[in-house]
Amino acid sequence: MESFTRTSFGGHVVFGPGTARTELTDEVAALRVSKVLLLTTERAEPLARELTAKLPVADVFTGVREHVPAAVACAALDAATMAHVDCLLSVGGGSSVGTAKAVALSMRVPIVAVPTTYAGSEMTPVWGRTENDTKRTGRSPDVVPRLVIYDPELTVGLPPAITAVSGMNALAHAVRGLAADPLTALVGREAVRVLKAGLPKAVAEQDRVEALYGAYLAASAFAVAGSGPHHKLCHSLGGVYGLPHAPTHAVLLPYTAIGATDGLRKLAERIGAPTSLHAIGMRDEDLADAVDRLPEAADVLVAAYEGKWPA
Ligand code: NAD
């Protein structure tokens, strides 16, 4: 056994079908907070209001946007400051949690996360913010949600196309965990196994429990392992060319996960995930610019742009 170090992250986790409706109110009450800012999207607002009907919600922020643009982070912080909240509660995918994290970085108030995708941000100390076409990321224990309610029922309405790419995003977290300390690698391996079995069922709308459980395991592993070259490449492309986060992961993962290409490609095809950067909105001129900016990733970028599978 080699020597290793390990710092784990994560607050209190409640996992189970129906828990957002049966446990959220009591779990938040146990945190003894008095004013909550609800952060969500316009799409999820009715659900978020329903789930938090018995909580002391002081204001609702629905301006969430992907990659946390600086203007959105500022607007959310203004809302939180004006309402004097002592808790941020996100209902939604990684963009909603990400906006809560941007506020928590300044306000240092606890976050409660109710995820509706498999992005996994709720388990990590990683925050991100986009300014002038550049996405900055960092790590801080202050942004790790104090409470996470994982309710697979909330992901039932996630369309198959978003399920597929969000699931591949989770798989990227699991794969990253494999390279970390022994316990994290163990969690990463189990996450790969559970996601491989669960994602096809989730896309076919048969069962969402395994997919969300796998996403939870994967995010827990990623939280410890931290970003690697794959994640850094995804963030660069997302920030500069506005590429959507989860689809970018889905396309790049089979190219960057050395040794697992075949299995990942087969899974991506089986669940209908996109397989080229061109297909998710990257343009010819973006590719040329990206190769100039990131020469070390030129081969991966050119192959992934065309969806040309490595031999
Ligand atoms: P997202 O939150 O933007 O959601 C993607 C889309 O799915 C949106 O249109 C949303 O409205 C819709 N959606 C969400 N839940 C739904 C549901 N249950 N039913 C129907 N539609 C639903 O995207 P995401 O992929 O969840 O998160 C991406 C963001 O999270 C990026 O900014 C990324 O950088 C960040 N992220 C951060 C970490 C971290 O550790 N900090 C990890 C993963 C992702």
Short mmCIF file of N, CA and C in Angstrom, two decimals, residues 168 171 192 196 253-254 257 259-271 309:
data_model
loop_
_atom_site.label_atom_id
_atom_site.label_comp_id
_atom_site.label_asym_id
_atom_site.label_seq_id
_atom_site.Cartn_x
_atom_site.Cartn_y
_atom_site.Cartn_z
N MET A 168 -23.39 11.30 -18.14
CA MET A 168 -21.99 11.24 -18.58
C MET A 168 -21.13 12.20 -17.75
N LEU A 171 -20.41 10.34 -14.73
CA LEU A 171 -19.40 9.31 -15.03
C LEU A 171 -17.99 9.92 -15.07
N VAL A 192 -18.87 3.99 -11.06
CA VAL A 192 -18.85 3.57 -12.47
C VAL A 192 -19.80 2.39 -12.65
N LYS A 196 -23.17 2.71 -14.89
CA LYS A 196 -23.24 1.89 -16.11
C LYS A 196 -24.56 1.11 -16.15
N LEU A 253 -15.38 12.87 -22.64
CA LEU A 253 -14.95 11.82 -21.72
C LEU A 253 -14.33 10.60 -22.40
N PRO A 254 -14.96 10.05 -23.46
CA PRO A 254 -14.34 8.88 -24.08
C PRO A 254 -12.97 9.19 -24.69
N ALA A 257 -10.56 9.75 -21.14
CA ALA A 257 -10.43 8.66 -20.17
C ALA A 257 -9.64 7.52 -20.80
N GLY A 259 -7.85 4.37 -21.81
CA GLY A 259 -8.02 2.96 -21.43
C GLY A 259 -9.48 2.54 -21.33
N ALA A 260 -10.40 3.51 -21.33
CA ALA A 260 -11.81 3.14 -21.16
C ALA A 260 -12.65 3.58 -22.35
N THR A 261 -11.94 3.98 -23.41
CA THR A 261 -12.59 4.57 -24.58
C THR A 261 -13.76 3.74 -25.11
N ASP A 262 -13.50 2.45 -25.34
CA ASP A 262 -14.51 1.60 -25.98
C ASP A 262 -15.79 1.51 -25.17
N GLY A 263 -15.63 1.21 -23.88
CA GLY A 263 -16.80 1.06 -22.99
C GLY A 263 -17.59 2.34 -22.90
N LEU A 264 -16.87 3.46 -22.80
CA LEU A 264 -17.56 4.75 -22.66
C LEU A 264 -18.30 5.11 -23.93
N ARG A 265 -17.66 4.86 -25.06
CA ARG A 265 -18.29 5.16 -26.35
C ARG A 265 -19.58 4.33 -26.52
N LYS A 266 -19.46 3.05 -26.14
CA LYS A 266 -20.65 2.18 -26.28
C LYS A 266 -21.78 2.68 -25.38
N LEU A 267 -21.44 3.05 -24.15
CA LEU A 267 -22.47 3.54 -23.23
C LEU A 267 -23.07 4.84 -23.77
N ALA A 268 -22.19 5.75 -24.25
CA ALA A 268 -22.68 7.03 -24.78
C ALA A 268 -23.67 6.79 -25.93
N GLU A 269 -23.32 5.83 -26.80
CA GLU A 269 -24.20 5.55 -27.95
C GLU A 269 -25.51 4.93 -27.47
N ARG A 270 -25.39 4.03 -26.48
CA ARG A 270 -26.58 3.33 -25.98
C ARG A 270 -27.59 4.30 -25.36
N ILE A 271 -27.08 5.32 -24.65
CA ILE A 271 -28.01 6.23 -23.99
C ILE A 271 -28.29 7.48 -24.83
N TRP A 309 -13.51 8.74 -33.83
CA TRP A 309 -13.09 7.88 -32.73
C TRP A 309 -11.64 7.46 -32.85
#
